[in-house]
Amino acid sequence: MKRSTNSTRNNTKVRTTDTNNMDSSMQNSFLLDGVPDIKRWVFIPVKIVHRRPSDLLFGSKVIKNKNIVDGVDVYSYNNYMNYTDEEQQSSYSHSFTSGSGADKVYVQVDGMSYNGKYVDYSIVDSRLPVSESVAFVAVKNPKLNSSISYISAYDSHGRICRPYCQSYDSYGPNSNQYRQCSGVVNLTEEEPRMYGEDIGEVTQLLYKSGKGKGFTRSDENVFLSFYCDFHEIPWGNC
């Protein structure tokens, strides 16, 4: 059962959830222009940068001089990242965060030059001041002609993340410099090819490994990134 409890020490609401939300996966139809076929899609990597919301409190208590410190947990970062109680986006009234800190950020693809939709998610750790993860989402295969997609991201509480695209203006394609963008992606067959025919192929764009060596991730082939700090909506200045 979903429930919320109040701390007896500081009246801070602690939000928990049942396991069904985290256990459920996504099933897409792979329907593109009326034809359901995964071969008509390709996958791209999307990086998620998630900042801990201000209203969370986890059960990892801070103990100083034999006493529990009220209103914080081990992962609280008020004193480390110049955090202030600035206003955040509203969330669903019925939303909950897992007591473990595990949460989902959903990435949604809506076709603009084609009729198709794809949704998947990435797991983030809401305990940490900042956590990063990668989601793989499908867009129209550019071999079939124009592949223009609008890509958006939002968390399980309905809060919207801001899109950033890799900049090629003055830094070059390998600089990992990002600028705020609209989230509209025009995928082509031109190099550098930043997509894969399946999840395995697109994973190889991110992780390089050699004999006797561990995996090392590179964002060189990640064109789109979302910053989820929830302090302003993407069109807030429009």
CSV table of C-alpha atoms in Angstrom, one decimal:
chain,number,residue,atom,x,y,z
A,1,MET,CA,0.0,0.0,0.0
A,2,LYS,CA,1.2,3.5,-0.7
A,3,ARG,CA,1.6,5.5,2.4
A,4,SER,CA,3.3,8.6,3.9
A,5,THR,CA,4.6,9.0,7.4
A,6,ASN,CA,5.6,12.0,9.4
A,7,SER,CA,8.8,12.1,11.3
A,8,THR,CA,8.2,12.3,15.1
A,9,ARG,CA,11.2,14.5,15.5
A,10,ASN,CA,10.9,17.2,12.9
A,11,ASN,CA,7.5,16.8,11.2
A,12,THR,CA,9.2,16.3,7.8
A,13,LYS,CA,7.1,14.1,5.5
A,14,VAL,CA,8.9,10.9,4.4
A,15,ARG,CA,7.5,9.5,1.2
A,16,THR,CA,7.7,5.8,0.5
A,17,THR,CA,6.2,3.6,-2.2
A,18,ASP,CA,5.3,0.0,-2.9
A,19,THR,CA,7.6,-2.0,-5.2
A,20,ASN,CA,5.2,-2.1,-8.1
A,21,ASN,CA,6.3,1.2,-9.6
A,22,MET,CA,10.0,0.1,-9.6
A,23,ASP,CA,9.3,-3.5,-10.7
A,24,SER,CA,7.3,-2.5,-13.7
A,25,SER,CA,9.1,-2.1,-17.1
A,26,MET,CA,8.1,-0.5,-20.3
A,27,GLN,CA,6.5,-2.1,-23.4
A,28,ASN,CA,6.4,-0.1,-26.6
A,29,SER,CA,4.4,-1.1,-29.7
A,30,PHE,CA,7.2,0.0,-32.2
A,31,LEU,CA,4.4,1.3,-34.3
A,32,LEU,CA,5.8,3.7,-36.9
A,33,ASP,CA,3.5,5.2,-39.6
A,34,GLY,CA,1.1,2.4,-39.0
A,35,VAL,CA,3.6,-0.5,-39.2
A,36,PRO,CA,4.8,-2.3,-36.0
A,37,ASP,CA,8.4,-3.3,-36.6
A,38,ILE,CA,11.5,-2.7,-34.5
A,39,LYS,CA,13.6,-2.7,-37.6
A,40,ARG,CA,12.1,0.6,-38.5
A,41,TRP,CA,13.6,2.2,-35.4
A,42,VAL,CA,17.1,2.9,-34.2
A,43,PHE,CA,18.3,3.6,-30.6
A,44,ILE,CA,20.1,6.7,-29.3
A,45,PRO,CA,21.7,7.3,-25.9
A,46,VAL,CA,20.3,10.1,-23.7
A,47,LYS,CA,22.2,11.2,-20.6
A,48,ILE,CA,20.2,12.1,-17.4
A,49,VAL,CA,21.7,14.4,-14.8
A,50,HIS,CA,19.5,14.4,-11.7
A,51,ARG,CA,19.7,16.7,-8.7
A,52,ARG,CA,18.1,15.7,-5.4
A,53,PRO,CA,14.8,17.5,-4.8
A,54,SER,CA,14.8,19.6,-1.7
A,55,ASP,CA,11.7,18.0,0.0
A,56,LEU,CA,13.2,14.5,0.5
A,57,LEU,CA,14.4,13.0,3.7
A,58,PHE,CA,15.8,9.5,4.0
A,59,GLY,CA,16.3,7.2,6.9
A,60,SER,CA,20.1,7.5,7.0
A,61,LYS,CA,20.4,9.6,10.1
A,62,VAL,CA,23.3,11.9,11.0
A,63,ILE,CA,24.6,11.3,14.5
A,64,LYS,CA,26.8,13.9,16.3
A,65,ASN,CA,27.9,13.7,19.9
A,66,LYS,CA,25.5,10.7,20.5
A,67,ASN,CA,22.5,12.7,19.2
A,68,ILE,CA,20.5,12.5,16.0
A,69,VAL,CA,20.5,15.7,14.0
A,70,ASP,CA,17.1,16.8,13.0
A,71,GLY,CA,16.0,17.6,9.4
A,72,VAL,CA,18.9,16.0,7.5
A,73,ASP,CA,20.3,12.7,6.5
A,74,VAL,CA,23.8,11.5,5.5
A,75,TYR,CA,23.2,12.4,1.9
A,76,SER,CA,21.8,16.0,2.5
A,77,TYR,CA,24.0,18.6,0.8
A,78,ASN,CA,22.8,21.9,2.1
A,79,ASN,CA,26.3,22.8,3.2
A,80,TYR,CA,28.1,21.4,0.2
A,81,MET,CA,26.5,22.7,-2.9
A,82,ASN,CA,25.2,26.2,-1.9
A,83,TYR,CA,21.7,24.7,-1.8
A,84,THR,CA,18.8,27.1,-1.0
A,85,ASP,CA,15.1,26.5,-0.5
A,86,GLU,CA,14.3,28.0,-3.8
A,87,GLU,CA,10.9,27.2,-5.3
A,88,GLN,CA,10.6,23.9,-7.2
A,89,GLN,CA,8.2,22.6,-9.8
A,90,SER,CA,5.0,21.1,-8.3
A,91,SER,CA,4.7,17.3,-8.3
A,92,TYR,CA,1.7,15.0,-8.5
A,93,SER,CA,-0.2,15.0,-5.2
A,94,HIS,CA,-0.2,11.2,-5.2
A,95,SER,CA,3.5,10.7,-6.1
A,96,PHE,CA,6.0,8.9,-3.9
A,97,THR,CA,9.7,8.3,-3.8
A,98,SER,CA,11.1,4.9,-2.8
A,99,GLY,CA,12.7,4.7,0.6
A,100,SER,CA,15.8,3.3,-1.0
A,101,GLY,CA,16.2,6.5,-3.1
A,102,ALA,CA,15.6,4.6,-6.4
A,103,ASP,CA,13.5,6.7,-8.8
A,104,LYS,CA,12.7,6.8,-12.5
A,105,VAL,CA,13.2,9.6,-15.0
A,106,TYR,CA,11.1,8.9,-18.2
A,107,VAL,CA,12.4,9.9,-21.7
A,108,GLN,CA,9.7,10.3,-24.3
A,109,VAL,CA,10.1,10.4,-28.1
A,110,ASP,CA,7.3,12.0,-30.3
A,111,GLY,CA,7.8,11.8,-34.0
A,112,MET,CA,7.5,15.1,-35.9
A,113,SER,CA,8.3,13.9,-39.4
A,114,TYR,CA,6.7,10.5,-38.7
A,115,ASN,CA,3.8,9.1,-36.8
A,116,GLY,CA,5.3,7.2,-33.8
A,117,LYS,CA,6.0,7.4,-30.1
A,118,TYR,CA,8.5,5.7,-27.8
A,119,VAL,CA,8.9,5.9,-24.0
A,120,ASP,CA,11.5,4.4,-21.7
A,121,TYR,CA,13.1,5.4,-18.4
A,122,SER,CA,16.4,5.6,-16.5
A,123,ILE,CA,16.9,4.8,-12.8
A,124,VAL,CA,18.4,7.6,-10.7
A,125,ASP,CA,19.4,7.7,-7.0
A,126,SER,CA,17.4,10.5,-5.3
A,127,ARG,CA,19.5,10.2,-2.2
A,128,LEU,CA,22.6,11.7,-3.8
A,129,PRO,CA,23.1,15.4,-4.4
A,130,VAL,CA,23.7,14.7,-8.1
A,131,SER,CA,23.4,11.4,-9.9
A,132,GLU,CA,23.9,10.5,-13.6
A,133,SER,CA,22.4,7.7,-15.7
A,134,VAL,CA,21.8,6.9,-19.3
A,135,ALA,CA,18.5,5.9,-21.1
A,136,PHE,CA,18.2,4.4,-24.5
A,137,VAL,CA,15.3,5.5,-26.6
A,138,ALA,CA,14.2,4.6,-30.1
A,139,VAL,CA,13.6,7.0,-33.0
A,140,LYS,CA,12.8,6.5,-36.7
A,141,ASN,CA,15.6,4.9,-38.7
A,142,PRO,CA,17.0,7.7,-40.9
A,143,LYS,CA,17.5,5.1,-43.7
A,144,LEU,CA,13.7,5.3,-44.2
A,145,ASN,CA,13.9,9.1,-44.9
A,146,SER,CA,13.4,12.1,-42.6
A,147,SER,CA,13.7,11.3,-38.9
A,148,ILE,CA,12.8,14.4,-36.8
A,149,SER,CA,11.8,13.8,-33.2
A,150,TYR,CA,10.8,15.8,-30.2
A,151,ILE,CA,12.4,14.3,-27.1
A,152,SER,CA,11.4,15.2,-23.6
A,153,ALA,CA,12.1,13.9,-20.1
A,154,TYR,CA,10.2,14.0,-16.8
A,155,ASP,CA,10.4,12.2,-13.5
A,156,SER,CA,7.8,9.9,-11.9
A,157,HIS,CA,6.4,12.9,-10.0
A,158,GLY,CA,5.6,14.8,-13.2
A,159,ARG,CA,8.4,17.3,-13.0
A,160,ILE,CA,10.0,18.3,-16.3
A,161,CYS,CA,13.8,18.2,-17.1
A,162,ARG,CA,15.6,20.7,-19.3
A,163,PRO,CA,17.2,19.5,-22.6
A,164,TYR,CA,20.8,20.2,-23.5
A,165,CYS,CA,22.4,19.4,-26.9
A,166,GLN,CA,26.1,18.8,-27.7
A,167,SER,CA,27.6,21.9,-29.1
A,168,TYR,CA,29.6,21.9,-32.4
A,169,ASP,CA,30.0,25.7,-32.8
A,170,SER,CA,33.3,26.5,-31.3
A,171,TYR,CA,34.4,23.5,-29.3
A,172,GLY,CA,34.2,20.6,-31.8
A,173,PRO,CA,32.2,17.4,-31.6
A,174,ASN,CA,34.4,15.7,-29.0
A,175,SER,CA,34.5,18.5,-26.4
A,176,ASN,CA,31.4,17.3,-24.4
A,177,GLN,CA,30.2,20.9,-24.3
A,178,TYR,CA,26.4,21.2,-24.1
A,179,ARG,CA,24.1,24.1,-24.6
A,180,GLN,CA,20.4,24.4,-23.7
A,181,CYS,CA,18.2,23.4,-26.7
A,182,SER,CA,14.6,22.6,-27.6
A,183,GLY,CA,14.9,18.8,-27.5
A,184,VAL,CA,14.2,18.5,-31.3
A,185,VAL,CA,16.6,16.0,-32.9
A,186,ASN,CA,17.1,15.6,-36.7
A,187,LEU,CA,18.8,12.2,-37.1
A,188,THR,CA,20.7,11.5,-40.3
A,189,GLU,CA,23.1,8.9,-41.6
A,190,GLU,CA,26.0,11.4,-41.6
A,191,GLU,CA,29.0,10.9,-39.4
A,192,PRO,CA,29.5,10.9,-36.5
A,193,ARG,CA,26.8,8.2,-36.3
A,194,MET,CA,25.4,8.6,-32.8
A,195,TYR,CA,22.8,5.7,-32.9
A,196,GLY,CA,22.7,2.0,-33.0
A,197,GLU,CA,20.5,-0.6,-34.7
A,198,ASP,CA,19.9,-2.2,-31.3
A,199,ILE,CA,20.7,-1.7,-27.6
A,200,GLY,CA,23.9,-3.7,-27.8
A,201,GLU,CA,25.2,-1.6,-30.7
A,202,VAL,CA,24.4,1.7,-29.1
A,203,THR,CA,26.0,0.6,-25.8
A,204,GLN,CA,29.3,0.2,-27.7
A,205,LEU,CA,29.1,3.9,-28.5
A,206,LEU,CA,29.4,4.6,-24.8
A,207,TYR,CA,31.6,2.0,-23.3
A,208,LYS,CA,35.0,1.0,-24.5
A,209,SER,CA,36.8,-2.1,-23.1
A,210,GLY,CA,40.0,-4.0,-23.8
A,211,LYS,CA,41.4,-7.3,-22.7
A,212,GLY,CA,42.0,-7.2,-19.0
A,213,LYS,CA,40.6,-3.7,-18.7
A,214,GLY,CA,37.4,-2.4,-17.2
A,215,PHE,CA,34.7,-0.4,-18.9
A,216,THR,CA,35.1,3.3,-19.4
A,217,ARG,CA,32.2,5.5,-20.4
A,218,SER,CA,32.6,8.3,-22.9
A,219,ASP,CA,29.9,10.9,-23.7
A,220,GLU,CA,31.4,11.7,-27.1
A,221,ASN,CA,28.5,10.0,-28.8
A,222,VAL,CA,25.8,11.4,-26.5
A,223,PHE,CA,24.1,14.2,-28.4
A,224,LEU,CA,21.2,14.9,-26.0
A,225,SER,CA,21.3,15.3,-22.2
A,226,PHE,CA,18.6,16.3,-19.7
A,227,TYR,CA,19.3,18.3,-16.5
A,228,CYS,CA,16.6,17.5,-13.9
A,229,ASP,CA,16.9,20.1,-11.1
A,230,PHE,CA,13.2,20.9,-11.1
A,231,HIS,CA,13.7,24.6,-10.3
A,232,GLU,CA,12.4,26.0,-13.5
A,233,ILE,CA,10.4,24.7,-16.5
A,234,PRO,CA,12.1,24.7,-19.9
A,235,TRP,CA,9.9,27.4,-21.3
A,236,GLY,CA,9.9,29.5,-18.1
A,237,ASN,CA,11.5,32.5,-19.8
A,238,CYS,CA,9.2,32.5,-22.8
